[in-house]
GROMACS .gro file of C-alpha atoms in nm:
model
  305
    1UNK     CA    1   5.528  -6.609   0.664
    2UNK     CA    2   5.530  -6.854   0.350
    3UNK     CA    3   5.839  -7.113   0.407
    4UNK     CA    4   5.939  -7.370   0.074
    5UNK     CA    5   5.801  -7.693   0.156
    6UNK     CA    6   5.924  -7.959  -0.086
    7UNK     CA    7   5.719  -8.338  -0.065
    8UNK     CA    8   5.912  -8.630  -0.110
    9UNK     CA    9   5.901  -9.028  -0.182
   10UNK     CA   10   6.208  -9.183   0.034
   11UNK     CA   11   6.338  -9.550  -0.056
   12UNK     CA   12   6.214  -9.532  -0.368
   13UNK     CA   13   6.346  -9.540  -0.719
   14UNK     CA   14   6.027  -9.416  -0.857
   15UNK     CA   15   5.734  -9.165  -0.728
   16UNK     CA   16   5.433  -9.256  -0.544
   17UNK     CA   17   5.625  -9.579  -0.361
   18UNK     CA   18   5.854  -9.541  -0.067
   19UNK     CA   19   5.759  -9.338   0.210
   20UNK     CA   20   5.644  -8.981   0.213
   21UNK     CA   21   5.788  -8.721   0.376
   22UNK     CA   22   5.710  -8.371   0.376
   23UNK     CA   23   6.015  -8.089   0.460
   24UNK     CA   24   5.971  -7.737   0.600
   25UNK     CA   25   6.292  -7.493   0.543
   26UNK     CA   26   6.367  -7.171   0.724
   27UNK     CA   27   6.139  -7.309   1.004
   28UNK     CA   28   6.352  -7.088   1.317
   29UNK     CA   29   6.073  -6.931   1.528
   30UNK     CA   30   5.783  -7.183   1.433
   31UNK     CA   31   5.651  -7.286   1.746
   32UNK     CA   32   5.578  -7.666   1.884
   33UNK     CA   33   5.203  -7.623   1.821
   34UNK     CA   34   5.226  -7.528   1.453
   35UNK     CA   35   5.519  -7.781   1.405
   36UNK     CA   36   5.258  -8.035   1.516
   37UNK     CA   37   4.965  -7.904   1.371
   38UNK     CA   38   5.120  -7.895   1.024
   39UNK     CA   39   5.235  -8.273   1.076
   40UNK     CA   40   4.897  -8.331   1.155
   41UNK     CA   41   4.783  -8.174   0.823
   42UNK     CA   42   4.987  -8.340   0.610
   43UNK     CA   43   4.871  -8.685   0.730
   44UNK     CA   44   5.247  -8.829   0.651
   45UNK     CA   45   5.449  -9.070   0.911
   46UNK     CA   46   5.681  -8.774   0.974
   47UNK     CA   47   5.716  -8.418   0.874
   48UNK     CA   48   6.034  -8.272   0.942
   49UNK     CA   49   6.145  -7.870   1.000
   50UNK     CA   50   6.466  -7.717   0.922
   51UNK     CA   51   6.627  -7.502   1.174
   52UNK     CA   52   6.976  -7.379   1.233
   53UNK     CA   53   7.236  -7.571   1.387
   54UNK     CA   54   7.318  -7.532   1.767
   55UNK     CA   55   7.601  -7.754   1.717
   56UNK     CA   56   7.887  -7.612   1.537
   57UNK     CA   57   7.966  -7.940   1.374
   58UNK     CA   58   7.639  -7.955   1.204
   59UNK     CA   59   7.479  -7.753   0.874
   60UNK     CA   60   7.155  -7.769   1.037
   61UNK     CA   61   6.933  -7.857   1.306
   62UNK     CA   62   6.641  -8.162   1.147
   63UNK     CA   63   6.337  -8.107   1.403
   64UNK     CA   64   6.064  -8.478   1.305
   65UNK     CA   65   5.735  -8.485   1.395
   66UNK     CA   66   5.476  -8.771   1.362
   67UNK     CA   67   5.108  -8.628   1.428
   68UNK     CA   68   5.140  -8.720   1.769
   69UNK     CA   69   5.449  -8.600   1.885
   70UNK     CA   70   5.857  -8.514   1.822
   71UNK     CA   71   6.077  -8.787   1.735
   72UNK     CA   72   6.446  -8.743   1.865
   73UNK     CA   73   6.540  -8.917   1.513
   74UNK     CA   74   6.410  -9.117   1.250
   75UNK     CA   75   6.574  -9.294   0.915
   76UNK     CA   76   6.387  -9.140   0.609
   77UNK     CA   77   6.333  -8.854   0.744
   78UNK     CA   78   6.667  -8.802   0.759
   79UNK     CA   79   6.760  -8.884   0.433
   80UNK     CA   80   6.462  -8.732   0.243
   81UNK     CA   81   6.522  -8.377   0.466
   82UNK     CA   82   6.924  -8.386   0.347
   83UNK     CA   83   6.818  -8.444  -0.067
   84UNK     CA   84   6.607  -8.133   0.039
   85UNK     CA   85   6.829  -7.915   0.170
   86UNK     CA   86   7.103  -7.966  -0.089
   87UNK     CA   87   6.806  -7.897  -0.359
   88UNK     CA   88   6.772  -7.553  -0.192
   89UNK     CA   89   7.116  -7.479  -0.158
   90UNK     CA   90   7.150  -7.556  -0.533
   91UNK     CA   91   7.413  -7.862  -0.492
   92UNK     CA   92   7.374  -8.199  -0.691
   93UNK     CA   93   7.601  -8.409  -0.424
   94UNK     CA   94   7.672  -8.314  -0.058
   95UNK     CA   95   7.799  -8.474   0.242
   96UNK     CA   96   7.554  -8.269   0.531
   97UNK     CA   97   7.588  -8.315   0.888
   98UNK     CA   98   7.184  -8.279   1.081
   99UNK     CA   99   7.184  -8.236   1.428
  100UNK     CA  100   6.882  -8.439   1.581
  101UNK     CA  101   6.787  -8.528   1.898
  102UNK     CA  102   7.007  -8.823   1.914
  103UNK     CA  103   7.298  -8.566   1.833
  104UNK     CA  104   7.535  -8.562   1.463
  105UNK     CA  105   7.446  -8.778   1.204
  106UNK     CA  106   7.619  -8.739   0.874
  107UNK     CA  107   7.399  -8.777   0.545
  108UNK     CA  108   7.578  -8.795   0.227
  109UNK     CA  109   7.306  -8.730  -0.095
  110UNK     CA  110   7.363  -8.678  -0.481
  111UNK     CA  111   7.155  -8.647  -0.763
  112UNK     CA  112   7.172  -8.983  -0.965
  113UNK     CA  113   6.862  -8.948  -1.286
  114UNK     CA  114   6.646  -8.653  -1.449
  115UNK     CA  115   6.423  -8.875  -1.645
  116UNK     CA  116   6.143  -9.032  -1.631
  117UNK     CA  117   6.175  -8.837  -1.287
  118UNK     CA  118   6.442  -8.699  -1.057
  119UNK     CA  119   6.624  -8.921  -0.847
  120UNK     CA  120   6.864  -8.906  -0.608
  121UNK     CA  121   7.086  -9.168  -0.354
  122UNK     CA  122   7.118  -9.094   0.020
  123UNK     CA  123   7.274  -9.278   0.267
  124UNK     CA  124   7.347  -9.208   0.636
  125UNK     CA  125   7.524  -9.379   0.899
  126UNK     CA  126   7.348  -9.481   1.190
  127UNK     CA  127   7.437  -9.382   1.567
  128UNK     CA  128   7.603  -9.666   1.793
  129UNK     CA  129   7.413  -9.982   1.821
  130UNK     CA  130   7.246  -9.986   2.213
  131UNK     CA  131   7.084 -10.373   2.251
  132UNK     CA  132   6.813 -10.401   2.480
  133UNK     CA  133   6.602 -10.671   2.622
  134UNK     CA  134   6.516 -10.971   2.473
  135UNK     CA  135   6.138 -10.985   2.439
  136UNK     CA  136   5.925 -11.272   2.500
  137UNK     CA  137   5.859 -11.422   2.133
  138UNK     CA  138   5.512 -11.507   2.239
  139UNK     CA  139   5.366 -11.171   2.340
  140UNK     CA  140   5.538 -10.988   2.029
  141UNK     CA  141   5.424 -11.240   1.801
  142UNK     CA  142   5.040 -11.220   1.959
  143UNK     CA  143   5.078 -10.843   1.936
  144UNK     CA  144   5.086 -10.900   1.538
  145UNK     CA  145   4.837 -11.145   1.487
  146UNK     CA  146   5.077 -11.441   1.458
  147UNK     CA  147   5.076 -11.770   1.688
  148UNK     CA  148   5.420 -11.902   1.924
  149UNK     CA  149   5.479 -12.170   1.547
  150UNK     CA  150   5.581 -11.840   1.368
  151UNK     CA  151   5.838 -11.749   1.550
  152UNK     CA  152   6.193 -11.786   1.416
  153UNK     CA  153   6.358 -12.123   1.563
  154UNK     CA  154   6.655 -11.975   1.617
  155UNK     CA  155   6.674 -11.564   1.680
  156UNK     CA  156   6.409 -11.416   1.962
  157UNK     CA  157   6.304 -11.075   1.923
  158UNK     CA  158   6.495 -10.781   2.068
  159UNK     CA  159   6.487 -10.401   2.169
  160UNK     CA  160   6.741 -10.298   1.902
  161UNK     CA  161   6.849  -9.899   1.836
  162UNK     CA  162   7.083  -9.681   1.629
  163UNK     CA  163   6.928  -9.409   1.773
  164UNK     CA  164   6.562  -9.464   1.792
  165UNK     CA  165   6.457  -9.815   2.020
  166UNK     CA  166   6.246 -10.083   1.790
  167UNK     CA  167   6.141 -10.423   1.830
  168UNK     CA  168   6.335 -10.665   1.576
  169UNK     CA  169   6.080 -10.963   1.539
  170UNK     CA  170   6.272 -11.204   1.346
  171UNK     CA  171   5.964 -11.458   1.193
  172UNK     CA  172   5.941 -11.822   1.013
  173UNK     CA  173   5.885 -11.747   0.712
  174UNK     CA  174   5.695 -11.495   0.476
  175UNK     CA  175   5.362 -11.656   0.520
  176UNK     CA  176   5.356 -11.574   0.836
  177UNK     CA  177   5.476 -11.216   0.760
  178UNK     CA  178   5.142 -11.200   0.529
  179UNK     CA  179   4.934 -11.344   0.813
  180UNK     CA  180   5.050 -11.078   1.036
  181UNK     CA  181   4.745 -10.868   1.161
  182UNK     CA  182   4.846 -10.591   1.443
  183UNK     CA  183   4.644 -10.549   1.787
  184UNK     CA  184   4.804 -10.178   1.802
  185UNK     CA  185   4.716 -10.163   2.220
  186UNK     CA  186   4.933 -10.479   2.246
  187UNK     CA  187   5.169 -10.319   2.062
  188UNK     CA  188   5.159  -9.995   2.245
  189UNK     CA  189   5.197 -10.245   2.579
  190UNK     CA  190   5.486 -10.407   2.404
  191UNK     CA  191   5.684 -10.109   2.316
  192UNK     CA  192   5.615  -9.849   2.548
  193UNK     CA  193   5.853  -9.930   2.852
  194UNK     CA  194   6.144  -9.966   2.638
  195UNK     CA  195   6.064  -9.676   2.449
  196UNK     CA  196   6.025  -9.859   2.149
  197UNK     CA  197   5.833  -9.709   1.854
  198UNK     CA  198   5.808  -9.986   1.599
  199UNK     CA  199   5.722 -10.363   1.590
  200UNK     CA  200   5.894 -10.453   1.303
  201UNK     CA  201   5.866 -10.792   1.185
  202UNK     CA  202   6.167 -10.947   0.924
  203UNK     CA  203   6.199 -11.277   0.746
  204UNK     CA  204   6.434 -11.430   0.500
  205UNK     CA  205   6.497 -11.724   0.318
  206UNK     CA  206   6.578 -12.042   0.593
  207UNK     CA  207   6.477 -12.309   0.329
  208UNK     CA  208   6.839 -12.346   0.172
  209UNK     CA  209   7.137 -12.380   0.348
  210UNK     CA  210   7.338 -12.190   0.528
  211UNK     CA  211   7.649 -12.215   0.196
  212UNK     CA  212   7.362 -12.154  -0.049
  213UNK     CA  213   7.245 -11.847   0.098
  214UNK     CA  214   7.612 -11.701   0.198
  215UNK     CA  215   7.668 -11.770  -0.215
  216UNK     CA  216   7.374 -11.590  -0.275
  217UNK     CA  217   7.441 -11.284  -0.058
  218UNK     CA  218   7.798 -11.290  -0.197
  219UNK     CA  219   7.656 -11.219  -0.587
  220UNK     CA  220   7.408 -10.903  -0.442
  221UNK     CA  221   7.702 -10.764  -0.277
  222UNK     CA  222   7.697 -10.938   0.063
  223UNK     CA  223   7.363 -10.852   0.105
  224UNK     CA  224   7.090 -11.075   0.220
  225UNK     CA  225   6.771 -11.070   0.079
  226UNK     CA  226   6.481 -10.960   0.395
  227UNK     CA  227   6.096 -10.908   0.366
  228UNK     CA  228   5.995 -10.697   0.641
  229UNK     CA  229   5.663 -10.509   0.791
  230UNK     CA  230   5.687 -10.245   1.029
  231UNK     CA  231   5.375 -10.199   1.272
  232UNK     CA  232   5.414  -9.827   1.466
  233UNK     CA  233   5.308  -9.795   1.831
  234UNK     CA  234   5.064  -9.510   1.781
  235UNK     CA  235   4.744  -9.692   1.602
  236UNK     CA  236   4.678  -9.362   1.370
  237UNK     CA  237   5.043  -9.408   1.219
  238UNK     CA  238   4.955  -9.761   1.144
  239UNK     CA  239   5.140  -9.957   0.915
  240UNK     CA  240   5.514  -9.786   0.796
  241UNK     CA  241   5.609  -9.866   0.408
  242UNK     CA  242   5.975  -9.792   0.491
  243UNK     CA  243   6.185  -9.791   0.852
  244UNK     CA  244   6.500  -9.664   0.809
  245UNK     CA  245   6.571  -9.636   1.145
  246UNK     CA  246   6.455  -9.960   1.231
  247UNK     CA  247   6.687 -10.105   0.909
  248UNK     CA  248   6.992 -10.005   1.079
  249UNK     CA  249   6.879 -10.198   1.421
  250UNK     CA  250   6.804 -10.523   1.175
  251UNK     CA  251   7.169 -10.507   1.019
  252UNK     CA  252   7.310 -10.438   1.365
  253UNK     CA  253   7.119 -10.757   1.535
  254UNK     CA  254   7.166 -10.996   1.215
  255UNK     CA  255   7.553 -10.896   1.222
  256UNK     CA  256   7.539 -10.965   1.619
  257UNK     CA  257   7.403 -11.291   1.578
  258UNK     CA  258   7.659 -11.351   1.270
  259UNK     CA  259   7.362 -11.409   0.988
  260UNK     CA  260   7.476 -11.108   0.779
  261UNK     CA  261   7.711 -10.790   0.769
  262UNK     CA  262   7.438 -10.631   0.503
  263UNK     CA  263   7.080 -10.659   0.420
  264UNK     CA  264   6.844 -10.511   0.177
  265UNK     CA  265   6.502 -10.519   0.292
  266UNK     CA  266   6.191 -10.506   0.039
  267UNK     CA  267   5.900 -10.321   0.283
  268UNK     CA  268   5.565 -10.184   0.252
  269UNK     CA  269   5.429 -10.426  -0.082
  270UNK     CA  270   5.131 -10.495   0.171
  271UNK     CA  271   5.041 -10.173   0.161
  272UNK     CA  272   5.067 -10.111  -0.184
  273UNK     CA  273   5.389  -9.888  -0.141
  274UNK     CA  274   5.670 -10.093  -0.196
  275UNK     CA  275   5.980  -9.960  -0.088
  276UNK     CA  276   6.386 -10.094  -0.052
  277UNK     CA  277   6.663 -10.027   0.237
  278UNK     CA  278   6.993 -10.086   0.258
  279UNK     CA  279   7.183 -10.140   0.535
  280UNK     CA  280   7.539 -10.288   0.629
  281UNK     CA  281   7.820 -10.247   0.889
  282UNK     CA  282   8.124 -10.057   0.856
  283UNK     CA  283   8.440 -10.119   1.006
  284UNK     CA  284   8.372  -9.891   1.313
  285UNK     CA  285   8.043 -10.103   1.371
  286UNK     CA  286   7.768  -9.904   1.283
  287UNK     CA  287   7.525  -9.939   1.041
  288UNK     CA  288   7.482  -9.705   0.733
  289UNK     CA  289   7.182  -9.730   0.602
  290UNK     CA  290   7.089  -9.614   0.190
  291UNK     CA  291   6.810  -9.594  -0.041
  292UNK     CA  292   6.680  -9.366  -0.348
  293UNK     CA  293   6.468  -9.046  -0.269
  294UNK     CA  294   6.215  -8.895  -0.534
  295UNK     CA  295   6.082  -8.529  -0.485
  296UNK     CA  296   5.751  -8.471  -0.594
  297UNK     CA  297   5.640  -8.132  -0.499
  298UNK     CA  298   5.789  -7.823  -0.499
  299UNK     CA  299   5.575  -7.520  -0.283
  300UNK     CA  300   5.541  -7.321  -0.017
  301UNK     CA  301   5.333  -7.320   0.292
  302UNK     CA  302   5.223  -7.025   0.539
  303UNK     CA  303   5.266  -7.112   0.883
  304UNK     CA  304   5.217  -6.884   1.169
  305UNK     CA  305   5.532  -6.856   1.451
   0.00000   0.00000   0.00000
């Protein structure tokens, strides 16, 4: 049976940045095998399946595969699956509700540009913030390359999740965020009894003070300024150009810690894919987290049931 597929570039303003995702509609009665297989094939982070809702407060049911296994939830492919299914439905702005394995997440989307390409904004807010364990700085650090000196002075790292666990590695400075080279079985050892899926590593600017930087938030909308890398468990996902779901986690922790109510976080320029979150909290306490998504092809695909 051929299903519409539609490729996609999430936190990105323009194609060929961000991260890809790739988004199967009508995908009821595809089995876990194919669903896997397919994720496989399209070598991507995460390809995601839309089913029905079994939730009656949802519009559909947002199944996300790596090419190892099914993620209960995940940040861009959340966003990048809603921009699809409001393409298919025909609407330019929607406010969708996915059901995940994490439960309801809402997902508002609208179409922002036409040319050069098309464009649109997504944002999503985040499940409640769980904090977890405080990690020892010198084993997550040594599971990316870096030595004890390059931790931050000040915040340890920490099993952080909005819905999906990661490990917020706050560093010194973005040197040592370039010097960071990842020993993926350490990481796996890291992250695997909490569940964790990424190591992701964050810096910001510490040389000014503490006034100088709230004044610079203040003119970028209360938003401070973070470089961050995002190093997966599984070694054949590798480096991730853009964590949504591990954004939300950063906000929630820097917020904790009172460093910042918002961030935007530049990810993935290693890589060659550069790619910008958004984050803040709302007044309830959880993080919504925002970025630009860019479709880039439109097919179809024939998968077997």
């Amino acid at each position: 049976m051929k299903r519409r597929v539609l490729f996609l570039d999430v936190f990105s303003e323009r194609p060929l940045a961000g991260n890809g995702l790739a988004v199967v509609d009508e995908a009821d009665g595809i089995g876990d095998e194919v669903m896997l297989a397919f994720a496989a094939e399209t070598r991507l982070s995460e390809t995601t399946y839309v089913q029905g809702a079994g939730d009656p407060g949802a519009d559909y049911r947002n199944r996300i595969w790596t090419p190892e296994e099914e993620l209960p939830f995940a940040g861009h492919p959340s966003l990048g699956t809603a921009v699809a299914v409001a393409r298919w439905r025909g609407s330019e702005r929607a406010r969708l509700v996915q059901e995940t394995g994490a439960g309801l997440q809402p997902v508002e989307v609208a179409r922002e540009e036409e040319e050069p390409a098309e464009r649109w904004s997504a944002s999503m807010r985040q499940a409640e913030t769980v904090f977890g364990p405080e990690l020892d700085a010198g084993e997550a650090l040594a599971s990316a390359g870096l030595e004890p000196d390059d931790a931050h002075p000040e915040l340890p790292p920490r099993i952080v999740s909005t819905g999906l666990a990661h490990a917020i590695v706050p560093v010194a400075d973005a040197a040592a965020l370039a010097r960071a080279r990842p020993d993926y079985p350490a990481i796996d050892a890291l992250l695997r009894p909490h569940d964790a899926v990424v190591l992701y590593l964050v810096s910001w600017d510490e040389a000014s003070p503490r006034a100088e930087r709230a004044a610079a938030a203040e003119e970028a909308n209360g938003a401070l300024a973070v470089r961050a890398r995002g190093f997966a468990r599984i070694a054949t996902l590798a480096e991730d150009p853009a964590t949504g779901s591990a954004a939300g986690p950063l906000c929630a922790y820097l917020h904790e810690r009172g460093v910042a109510r918002a961030v935007e976080v530049t990810q993935g320029v290693e890589m060659g894919r550069p790619s910008l979150l958004r984050a803040e909290i709302e007044d309830e306490g959880r993080a919504r987290v925002s970025g630009s998504v860019v479709p880039l092809i439109d097919g179809t695909v024939e998968l077997p049931a």
